Amino acid sequence: MSGGVRDQIQQALVDAVRGLGVEGDIPDLELGRAKVAGRGDYASSAGLKLARQLRQDPKAIAVRVAETVTVPEGAASAQADNGYVNFRLTDGWLRRLVAHVASGAGRYGARDLGRAERLQVEFGSVNPTGPLHIGHGRGVTLGDSICRLLTFTGHQVQREYYVNSDNTQTRRFGASVYARLHGVEPPEGGYTGDYVKELAEMARHDLPGIGDLPEEEAEPKLRMYAIDRMVDRIKATVARVNVRYDEWYYENRLWESGLPQAAIDRLRESGNIKEREGALWFGEPDDEEEDRVVIRANGQPTYFASDLGYLLNRFEQRGFNRVVEVWAADHHGYVPRMKSAVAALGFDEQKLVVILHQMVNLKEGKMSKRAGRFVTLDELIDRVGSDAVRYFYLLRSPDTTIEFDLELAVTQGNENPVYYAQYAHARLTNVEGAAKERHSQLPENANVGLLTQPWELDVARQLAFWPDVIEDATLLLEPHRIPYYVHDLATAVHRFYHAGNAQSDHRVVVDDVALTRARLELCRAARHTLKTALDLMGVSAPERM
RNA sequence: GCCCCGCUAGCUCAGUGGAUAGAGCAUCUGUCUUCUAAACAGAGGGUCGGGGGUUCGAAUCCCUCGCGGGGCACCA
């Protein structure tokens, strides 16, 4: 029962279709949630899908499928309807599901979709040259929830932040700190925020004699010092939204291990490295169109060189089967280049999975990190709280640009959907206490057969859908499906609870201890599932509000 | 010029090629002496950006045009 009932129905459908004598490939039977009320819980267009192949009337096919299909455990009954086959979850199965989920201690929905696959998710890896702003928050929460999902579904996940330390931007950063140390303005293109002045003062204190060194010697020291301080700050910020990393992987480790050079050597052998205009380029052997510089004419490598080494590091040295990259959409042009680099290095392109998310804009105007004008993620958390920040980010598909309306975000009220879900959880927790106060002795086991009201079975019905959501969200790497599910489950919970407000014998806690116990079973099942879903979002599940 | 994302209710957004396109907010109308009203019940609100095409069936796939955002570095 721990797998999804949808999968069981799917398999039963295929078996039934085979029973009709269909051989070879079976087309997608389009099993999905029934969208029209009164037509059941799941629907398949099996009749329509098979009509051509069988050269028969879709309605007749659907009738035969519905007559012969057998869903395991009597979980669902089938009815043919105009070429469709509709499935209705049976009350008996829903009741058993309640007992199953209640005893599952929050593991319901967990499935082994990963078979212990080792994979790395790299996310949030912003140049450590300033604090995270509200755009970065999206990548951080998205990446984190993807990790939570993958872990929940049987993958071995490593969460990594790649710390740039040797590129042009971080050098400018170091030079900017150097300038502030000597009381002058940062150079053109440098970082002008006040935090750079603070870093300079901290460095003056922590690095004795730093002010006496010439820039060539001072800048690398100041840069690494400042990067470490920024990494500390970024760690603290992401911790506020319940994000932690397994590894903060510094770019300079790549250079020390010689991996970028090794990668370049390998690509030279495969014909993907060419010399032109004094620089080294990466590209297809017989095509200059898409070539990109790896080593500049001045001998300095580009970020692309370190990324090549980083690929070797992860796929060979550390042996990840897949690497998931979470990038903001302004990096989309980099995806084909990285994919072709993966292939040219001799790996399967599919092993590099890139999740792009659209930008986060402020209605007030654009952000500019270098100018030091931005709304930081810290400020956003201060204003609306960690839970709302995470829920708000995760609610949206990565493909949607977020137009951040600060005025709206700072108003705390019932327009904030996170409270709706948390309130459902708090109510369920509260009623448990109320039951214990009212009945000193409750039966050890619940008789779920006493759950007969439609609003009770509707809660169970929502629970039945949870494994489907987990499966879809995992395979598509789309965490935004979770908050939408949470809302649906919370709605069913609120209706169930409210039935007791309308009529007191529909309360959870009633005189009948057996009935109370059965309803508590439902409460526990729903509460565990809400908690699990909120955990996957990194949102708290309060016990009282 | 080329590439990517978006365009769905007044607003913000969901929506694996299936049946009558959904939710929240906002607006309007009801519901608390009894387990939490941060809740519940109901109402109104739509040329799914325009136009072609594929299909038994298109918000969904293809083509094209428009609008908005992002990217096309020896920045990352």
Short mmCIF file of C-alpha atoms in Angstrom, two decimals, chain A residues 117-118 266 311-312 314-316 320-325 335-354:
data_model
loop_
_atom_site.label_atom_id
_atom_site.label_comp_id
_atom_site.label_asym_id
_atom_site.label_seq_id
_atom_site.Cartn_x
_atom_site.Cartn_y
_atom_site.Cartn_z
CA GLU A 117 21.70 6.64 -6.76
CA ARG A 118 24.54 8.93 -5.73
CA ARG A 266 41.84 15.43 -22.48
CA LEU A 311 33.18 18.20 -14.09
CA LEU A 312 36.11 15.79 -13.85
CA ARG A 314 32.54 15.34 -9.71
CA PHE A 315 32.04 12.64 -12.31
CA GLU A 316 35.39 10.89 -11.89
CA PHE A 320 28.54 11.03 -8.77
CA ASN A 321 26.18 9.30 -11.10
CA ARG A 322 24.33 12.53 -11.80
CA VAL A 323 24.84 16.18 -11.05
CA VAL A 324 21.87 18.50 -10.77
CA GLU A 325 22.63 22.18 -11.28
CA VAL A 335 23.74 25.11 -20.65
CA PRO A 336 24.56 23.88 -24.19
CA ARG A 337 28.24 24.62 -23.64
CA MET A 338 28.37 22.67 -20.41
CA LYS A 339 26.42 19.81 -21.96
CA SER A 340 28.83 19.59 -24.85
CA ALA A 341 31.76 19.77 -22.44
CA VAL A 342 30.32 16.84 -20.52
CA ALA A 343 30.04 14.85 -23.72
CA ALA A 344 33.48 15.87 -24.97
CA LEU A 345 35.01 14.74 -21.69
CA GLY A 346 33.52 11.33 -22.33
CA PHE A 347 30.48 11.35 -20.05
CA ASP A 348 26.82 10.86 -20.82
CA GLU A 349 25.19 14.26 -21.29
CA GLN A 350 22.16 13.05 -19.34
CA LYS A 351 24.29 12.95 -16.22
CA LEU A 352 24.27 16.72 -16.07
CA VAL A 353 20.78 17.96 -15.25
CA VAL A 354 20.25 21.70 -15.28
#
